[in-house]
């Protein structure tokens, strides 16, 4: 039976590149916010662009906050989608409450004087042997565009260094996240998406 892959329609994400990346691997991807479609999927993507406050506002208005909390299948948050899985984000005039699936905040990066946003290719080091990074050479480079990040913690699958170390990939239960853009990271990004789809 062919697996059903769904990209959650948050209303604020540029989903086209994620959909194309999935389809290049031979999978079909459906964009939806329908509860039956989302909860019936085998794998879910939560992409995000923009600000945490706008993204969470869109999720709330679309009834997606409670829906994402019901998800039991593997879900992969990408960039802002990963940050929304945390407890809150400091992006904005006051902290923005997020989904709370990962016990960590998202904070403005301490870059030790390097420019923000952190943009471009950077080396990612896995913290442990995890199927999400199966077949991806140690120290591979992925593409980043962000100014906020989660600290390194028990939930960290991989980390990156830009001034200071931060979480590049996370996992808690069935919730996964990557701070980089796998859909813009060439062969290693494609392999990571494939690994997620085949886990």
PDB file of C-alpha atoms in Angstrom:
ATOM      1  CA  UNK A   1       0.000   0.000   0.000  1.00  0.00           C
ATOM      2  CA  UNK A   2       1.324   3.438  -0.964  1.00  0.00           C
ATOM      3  CA  UNK A   3       2.041   5.667   2.005  1.00  0.00           C
ATOM      4  CA  UNK A   4       0.059   8.863   2.429  1.00  0.00           C
ATOM      5  CA  UNK A   5       2.264  11.902   2.955  1.00  0.00           C
ATOM      6  CA  UNK A   6       0.609  15.151   4.044  1.00  0.00           C
ATOM      7  CA  UNK A   7       2.047  18.664   4.274  1.00  0.00           C
ATOM      8  CA  UNK A   8       0.033  20.525   6.899  1.00  0.00           C
ATOM      9  CA  UNK A   9      -1.463  23.662   5.371  1.00  0.00           C
ATOM     10  CA  UNK A  10      -0.479  26.328   7.894  1.00  0.00           C
ATOM     11  CA  UNK A  11      -1.224  29.204   5.530  1.00  0.00           C
ATOM     12  CA  UNK A  12       2.173  30.779   6.131  1.00  0.00           C
ATOM     13  CA  UNK A  13       4.570  28.279   4.629  1.00  0.00           C
ATOM     14  CA  UNK A  14       6.135  28.132   1.214  1.00  0.00           C
ATOM     15  CA  UNK A  15       5.164  24.497   0.714  1.00  0.00           C
ATOM     16  CA  UNK A  16       5.979  24.200  -2.979  1.00  0.00           C
ATOM     17  CA  UNK A  17       9.661  23.400  -2.478  1.00  0.00           C
ATOM     18  CA  UNK A  18       8.862  20.767   0.168  1.00  0.00           C
ATOM     19  CA  UNK A  19       6.232  19.186  -2.058  1.00  0.00           C
ATOM     20  CA  UNK A  20       8.618  19.101  -5.028  1.00  0.00           C
ATOM     21  CA  UNK A  21      11.333  17.534  -2.872  1.00  0.00           C
ATOM     22  CA  UNK A  22       8.953  14.778  -1.760  1.00  0.00           C
ATOM     23  CA  UNK A  23       7.660  14.170  -5.271  1.00  0.00           C
ATOM     24  CA  UNK A  24      11.200  13.963  -6.692  1.00  0.00           C
ATOM     25  CA  UNK A  25      11.649  10.934  -4.424  1.00  0.00           C
ATOM     26  CA  UNK A  26       8.636   9.221  -6.011  1.00  0.00           C
ATOM     27  CA  UNK A  27       6.112  10.013  -3.265  1.00  0.00           C
ATOM     28  CA  UNK A  28       2.875  11.945  -3.553  1.00  0.00           C
ATOM     29  CA  UNK A  29       2.312  14.790  -1.104  1.00  0.00           C
ATOM     30  CA  UNK A  30      -1.079  16.245  -0.223  1.00  0.00           C
ATOM     31  CA  UNK A  31      -1.465  19.774   1.179  1.00  0.00           C
ATOM     32  CA  UNK A  32      -4.276  19.774   3.728  1.00  0.00           C
ATOM     33  CA  UNK A  33      -5.602  21.024   7.041  1.00  0.00           C
ATOM     34  CA  UNK A  34      -8.573  18.652   7.036  1.00  0.00           C
ATOM     35  CA  UNK A  35      -8.494  16.655  10.313  1.00  0.00           C
ATOM     36  CA  UNK A  36      -9.414  13.364   8.635  1.00  0.00           C
ATOM     37  CA  UNK A  37      -6.674  13.767   6.031  1.00  0.00           C
ATOM     38  CA  UNK A  38      -4.033  14.897   8.549  1.00  0.00           C
ATOM     39  CA  UNK A  39      -4.796  12.203  11.123  1.00  0.00           C
ATOM     40  CA  UNK A  40      -5.025   9.556   8.405  1.00  0.00           C
ATOM     41  CA  UNK A  41      -1.572  10.284   6.988  1.00  0.00           C
ATOM     42  CA  UNK A  42       1.438   8.019   7.385  1.00  0.00           C
ATOM     43  CA  UNK A  43       3.905  10.904   7.548  1.00  0.00           C
ATOM     44  CA  UNK A  44       3.411  14.633   8.131  1.00  0.00           C
ATOM     45  CA  UNK A  45       5.447  17.736   7.332  1.00  0.00           C
ATOM     46  CA  UNK A  46       5.082  21.046   9.189  1.00  0.00           C
ATOM     47  CA  UNK A  47       7.018  23.631   7.157  1.00  0.00           C
ATOM     48  CA  UNK A  48       7.141  27.285   8.150  1.00  0.00           C
ATOM     49  CA  UNK A  49       8.420  30.641   7.000  1.00  0.00           C
ATOM     50  CA  UNK A  50       8.019  34.108   8.499  1.00  0.00           C
ATOM     51  CA  UNK A  51       7.687  34.936  12.188  1.00  0.00           C
ATOM     52  CA  UNK A  52       6.674  32.715  15.086  1.00  0.00           C
ATOM     53  CA  UNK A  53       3.845  35.065  16.117  1.00  0.00           C
ATOM     54  CA  UNK A  54       2.298  35.058  12.632  1.00  0.00           C
ATOM     55  CA  UNK A  55       2.755  31.306  12.248  1.00  0.00           C
ATOM     56  CA  UNK A  56       1.121  30.491  15.600  1.00  0.00           C
ATOM     57  CA  UNK A  57      -1.688  32.942  14.844  1.00  0.00           C
ATOM     58  CA  UNK A  58      -2.361  31.087  11.589  1.00  0.00           C
ATOM     59  CA  UNK A  59      -2.285  27.703  13.331  1.00  0.00           C
ATOM     60  CA  UNK A  60      -4.730  28.927  15.959  1.00  0.00           C
ATOM     61  CA  UNK A  61      -7.123  30.486  13.445  1.00  0.00           C
ATOM     62  CA  UNK A  62      -7.122  27.300  11.361  1.00  0.00           C
ATOM     63  CA  UNK A  63      -7.737  25.016  14.351  1.00  0.00           C
ATOM     64  CA  UNK A  64      -4.392  23.330  13.828  1.00  0.00           C
ATOM     65  CA  UNK A  65      -2.958  23.682  17.343  1.00  0.00           C
ATOM     66  CA  UNK A  66      -5.261  21.032  18.819  1.00  0.00           C
ATOM     67  CA  UNK A  67      -5.048  18.954  15.640  1.00  0.00           C
ATOM     68  CA  UNK A  68      -1.240  18.742  15.747  1.00  0.00           C
ATOM     69  CA  UNK A  69      -1.473  17.678  19.400  1.00  0.00           C
ATOM     70  CA  UNK A  70      -3.587  14.691  18.322  1.00  0.00           C
ATOM     71  CA  UNK A  71      -1.001  13.479  15.829  1.00  0.00           C
ATOM     72  CA  UNK A  72       0.469  10.059  16.627  1.00  0.00           C
ATOM     73  CA  UNK A  73       2.347   9.408  13.385  1.00  0.00           C
ATOM     74  CA  UNK A  74       5.829  10.846  12.645  1.00  0.00           C
ATOM     75  CA  UNK A  75       5.794  14.601  11.981  1.00  0.00           C
ATOM     76  CA  UNK A  76       8.769  16.602  10.689  1.00  0.00           C
ATOM     77  CA  UNK A  77       8.901  20.345  11.356  1.00  0.00           C
ATOM     78  CA  UNK A  78      11.144  22.305   8.987  1.00  0.00           C
ATOM     79  CA  UNK A  79      12.870  25.573  10.015  1.00  0.00           C
ATOM     80  CA  UNK A  80      10.128  27.669  11.661  1.00  0.00           C
ATOM     81  CA  UNK A  81       8.059  24.474  11.719  1.00  0.00           C
ATOM     82  CA  UNK A  82      10.686  22.975  14.019  1.00  0.00           C
ATOM     83  CA  UNK A  83      10.704  26.058  16.245  1.00  0.00           C
ATOM     84  CA  UNK A  84       6.918  25.887  16.608  1.00  0.00           C
ATOM     85  CA  UNK A  85       7.316  22.441  18.190  1.00  0.00           C
ATOM     86  CA  UNK A  86       9.062  24.028  21.199  1.00  0.00           C
ATOM     87  CA  UNK A  87       7.581  25.654  24.298  1.00  0.00           C
ATOM     88  CA  UNK A  88       7.810  29.265  23.176  1.00  0.00           C
ATOM     89  CA  UNK A  89       9.716  31.647  20.924  1.00  0.00           C
ATOM     90  CA  UNK A  90      11.362  34.927  21.864  1.00  0.00           C
ATOM     91  CA  UNK A  91      10.811  36.201  18.324  1.00  0.00           C
ATOM     92  CA  UNK A  92       8.693  39.321  18.774  1.00  0.00           C
ATOM     93  CA  UNK A  93       7.957  41.963  21.386  1.00  0.00           C
ATOM     94  CA  UNK A  94       6.978  39.303  23.927  1.00  0.00           C
ATOM     95  CA  UNK A  95       7.385  35.514  24.105  1.00  0.00           C
ATOM     96  CA  UNK A  96       5.123  33.587  21.723  1.00  0.00           C
ATOM     97  CA  UNK A  97       3.573  30.401  23.089  1.00  0.00           C
ATOM     98  CA  UNK A  98       4.236  27.494  20.741  1.00  0.00           C
ATOM     99  CA  UNK A  99       3.028  23.886  20.507  1.00  0.00           C
ATOM    100  CA  UNK A 100       5.069  22.540  23.423  1.00  0.00           C
ATOM    101  CA  UNK A 101       6.026  19.129  22.038  1.00  0.00           C
ATOM    102  CA  UNK A 102       9.752  19.752  22.573  1.00  0.00           C
ATOM    103  CA  UNK A 103      10.757  20.938  26.081  1.00  0.00           C
ATOM    104  CA  UNK A 104      12.831  23.860  24.841  1.00  0.00           C
ATOM    105  CA  UNK A 105      12.468  27.540  23.924  1.00  0.00           C
ATOM    106  CA  UNK A 106      13.545  29.230  20.706  1.00  0.00           C
ATOM    107  CA  UNK A 107      15.840  32.177  21.353  1.00  0.00           C
ATOM    108  CA  UNK A 108      17.739  34.787  19.347  1.00  0.00           C
ATOM    109  CA  UNK A 109      21.051  33.232  18.368  1.00  0.00           C
ATOM    110  CA  UNK A 110      24.216  34.264  20.183  1.00  0.00           C
ATOM    111  CA  UNK A 111      26.538  34.383  17.182  1.00  0.00           C
ATOM    112  CA  UNK A 112      29.592  35.818  18.939  1.00  0.00           C
ATOM    113  CA  UNK A 113      29.553  38.793  16.578  1.00  0.00           C
ATOM    114  CA  UNK A 114      28.825  36.946  13.349  1.00  0.00           C
ATOM    115  CA  UNK A 115      26.011  38.425  11.231  1.00  0.00           C
ATOM    116  CA  UNK A 116      22.359  37.481  11.469  1.00  0.00           C
ATOM    117  CA  UNK A 117      20.532  35.823   9.917  1.00  0.00           C
ATOM    118  CA  UNK A 118      22.633  32.681   9.874  1.00  0.00           C
ATOM    119  CA  UNK A 119      22.319  32.066   6.153  1.00  0.00           C
ATOM    120  CA  UNK A 120      24.010  29.566   3.891  1.00  0.00           C
ATOM    121  CA  UNK A 121      25.696  26.197   4.171  1.00  0.00           C
ATOM    122  CA  UNK A 122      26.976  24.929   7.497  1.00  0.00           C
ATOM    123  CA  UNK A 123      28.278  21.658   8.867  1.00  0.00           C
ATOM    124  CA  UNK A 124      25.919  19.482  10.921  1.00  0.00           C
ATOM    125  CA  UNK A 125      27.219  16.998  13.500  1.00  0.00           C
ATOM    126  CA  UNK A 126      24.949  14.192  14.627  1.00  0.00           C
ATOM    127  CA  UNK A 127      24.786  13.603  18.375  1.00  0.00           C
ATOM    128  CA  UNK A 128      23.726   9.970  18.139  1.00  0.00           C
ATOM    129  CA  UNK A 129      23.113   7.270  15.562  1.00  0.00           C
ATOM    130  CA  UNK A 130      19.562   7.905  14.350  1.00  0.00           C
ATOM    131  CA  UNK A 131      17.650   6.604  11.293  1.00  0.00           C
ATOM    132  CA  UNK A 132      16.898  10.192  10.227  1.00  0.00           C
ATOM    133  CA  UNK A 133      20.584  10.578   9.297  1.00  0.00           C
ATOM    134  CA  UNK A 134      21.103   7.080   7.894  1.00  0.00           C
ATOM    135  CA  UNK A 135      23.498   7.115   4.931  1.00  0.00           C
ATOM    136  CA  UNK A 136      24.399  10.791   5.413  1.00  0.00           C
ATOM    137  CA  UNK A 137      28.166  11.292   5.846  1.00  0.00           C
ATOM    138  CA  UNK A 138      29.315  12.714   9.174  1.00  0.00           C
ATOM    139  CA  UNK A 139      29.836  16.467   9.053  1.00  0.00           C
ATOM    140  CA  UNK A 140      27.635  17.009   5.985  1.00  0.00           C
ATOM    141  CA  UNK A 141      26.634  20.560   5.078  1.00  0.00           C
ATOM    142  CA  UNK A 142      22.987  21.665   5.058  1.00  0.00           C
ATOM    143  CA  UNK A 143      21.404  24.980   4.074  1.00  0.00           C
ATOM    144  CA  UNK A 144      20.225  27.347   6.837  1.00  0.00           C
ATOM    145  CA  UNK A 145      18.289  30.640   6.931  1.00  0.00           C
ATOM    146  CA  UNK A 146      17.355  31.741  10.474  1.00  0.00           C
ATOM    147  CA  UNK A 147      18.089  34.119  13.340  1.00  0.00           C
ATOM    148  CA  UNK A 148      16.475  32.123  16.163  1.00  0.00           C
ATOM    149  CA  UNK A 149      17.308  28.615  17.337  1.00  0.00           C
ATOM    150  CA  UNK A 150      16.791  25.999  20.044  1.00  0.00           C
ATOM    151  CA  UNK A 151      19.620  25.228  22.457  1.00  0.00           C
ATOM    152  CA  UNK A 152      21.292  21.827  22.544  1.00  0.00           C
ATOM    153  CA  UNK A 153      19.534  19.419  24.927  1.00  0.00           C
ATOM    154  CA  UNK A 154      18.479  15.827  25.507  1.00  0.00           C
ATOM    155  CA  UNK A 155      16.107  16.102  22.512  1.00  0.00           C
ATOM    156  CA  UNK A 156      18.946  17.074  20.120  1.00  0.00           C
ATOM    157  CA  UNK A 157      19.684  14.645  17.261  1.00  0.00           C
ATOM    158  CA  UNK A 158      22.240  16.891  15.556  1.00  0.00           C
ATOM    159  CA  UNK A 159      23.861  20.222  16.239  1.00  0.00           C
ATOM    160  CA  UNK A 160      25.479  23.031  14.310  1.00  0.00           C
ATOM    161  CA  UNK A 161      27.895  25.773  15.349  1.00  0.00           C
ATOM    162  CA  UNK A 162      27.537  29.444  14.473  1.00  0.00           C
ATOM    163  CA  UNK A 163      29.143  31.468  17.204  1.00  0.00           C
ATOM    164  CA  UNK A 164      27.744  28.904  19.624  1.00  0.00           C
ATOM    165  CA  UNK A 165      26.250  25.438  19.225  1.00  0.00           C
ATOM    166  CA  UNK A 166      22.516  25.088  18.592  1.00  0.00           C
ATOM    167  CA  UNK A 167      20.129  22.252  17.753  1.00  0.00           C
ATOM    168  CA  UNK A 168      20.083  21.459  14.039  1.00  0.00           C
ATOM    169  CA  UNK A 169      17.742  18.464  14.432  1.00  0.00           C
ATOM    170  CA  UNK A 170      15.478  17.390  17.283  1.00  0.00           C
ATOM    171  CA  UNK A 171      13.197  14.545  18.318  1.00  0.00           C
ATOM    172  CA  UNK A 172      10.685  13.913  21.064  1.00  0.00           C
ATOM    173  CA  UNK A 173       8.400  10.917  20.604  1.00  0.00           C
ATOM    174  CA  UNK A 174       6.821  11.113  17.149  1.00  0.00           C
ATOM    175  CA  UNK A 175       7.779  14.780  16.680  1.00  0.00           C
ATOM    176  CA  UNK A 176      10.925  15.565  14.684  1.00  0.00           C
ATOM    177  CA  UNK A 177      12.385  18.866  13.550  1.00  0.00           C
ATOM    178  CA  UNK A 178      15.237  20.223  11.454  1.00  0.00           C
ATOM    179  CA  UNK A 179      16.395  23.838  11.611  1.00  0.00           C
ATOM    180  CA  UNK A 180      17.947  23.653   8.153  1.00  0.00           C
ATOM    181  CA  UNK A 181      16.054  23.348   4.874  1.00  0.00           C
ATOM    182  CA  UNK A 182      16.467  19.765   3.611  1.00  0.00           C
ATOM    183  CA  UNK A 183      14.533  20.646   0.463  1.00  0.00           C
ATOM    184  CA  UNK A 184      17.305  23.142  -0.379  1.00  0.00           C
ATOM    185  CA  UNK A 185      20.233  21.015   0.775  1.00  0.00           C
ATOM    186  CA  UNK A 186      20.986  18.931  -2.300  1.00  0.00           C
ATOM    187  CA  UNK A 187      21.652  15.195  -2.079  1.00  0.00           C
ATOM    188  CA  UNK A 188      22.030  15.028   1.711  1.00  0.00           C
ATOM    189  CA  UNK A 189      18.760  16.930   2.178  1.00  0.00           C
ATOM    190  CA  UNK A 190      16.987  14.577  -0.226  1.00  0.00           C
ATOM    191  CA  UNK A 191      18.399  11.612   1.679  1.00  0.00           C
ATOM    192  CA  UNK A 192      17.136  12.999   4.988  1.00  0.00           C
ATOM    193  CA  UNK A 193      13.624  13.470   3.576  1.00  0.00           C
ATOM    194  CA  UNK A 194      13.745   9.936   2.169  1.00  0.00           C
ATOM    195  CA  UNK A 195      14.914   8.585   5.537  1.00  0.00           C
ATOM    196  CA  UNK A 196      11.988  10.315   7.245  1.00  0.00           C
ATOM    197  CA  UNK A 197       9.493   8.969   4.738  1.00  0.00           C
ATOM    198  CA  UNK A 198      10.840   5.434   5.113  1.00  0.00           C
ATOM    199  CA  UNK A 199      11.238   5.344   8.897  1.00  0.00           C
TER     200      UNK A 199
END
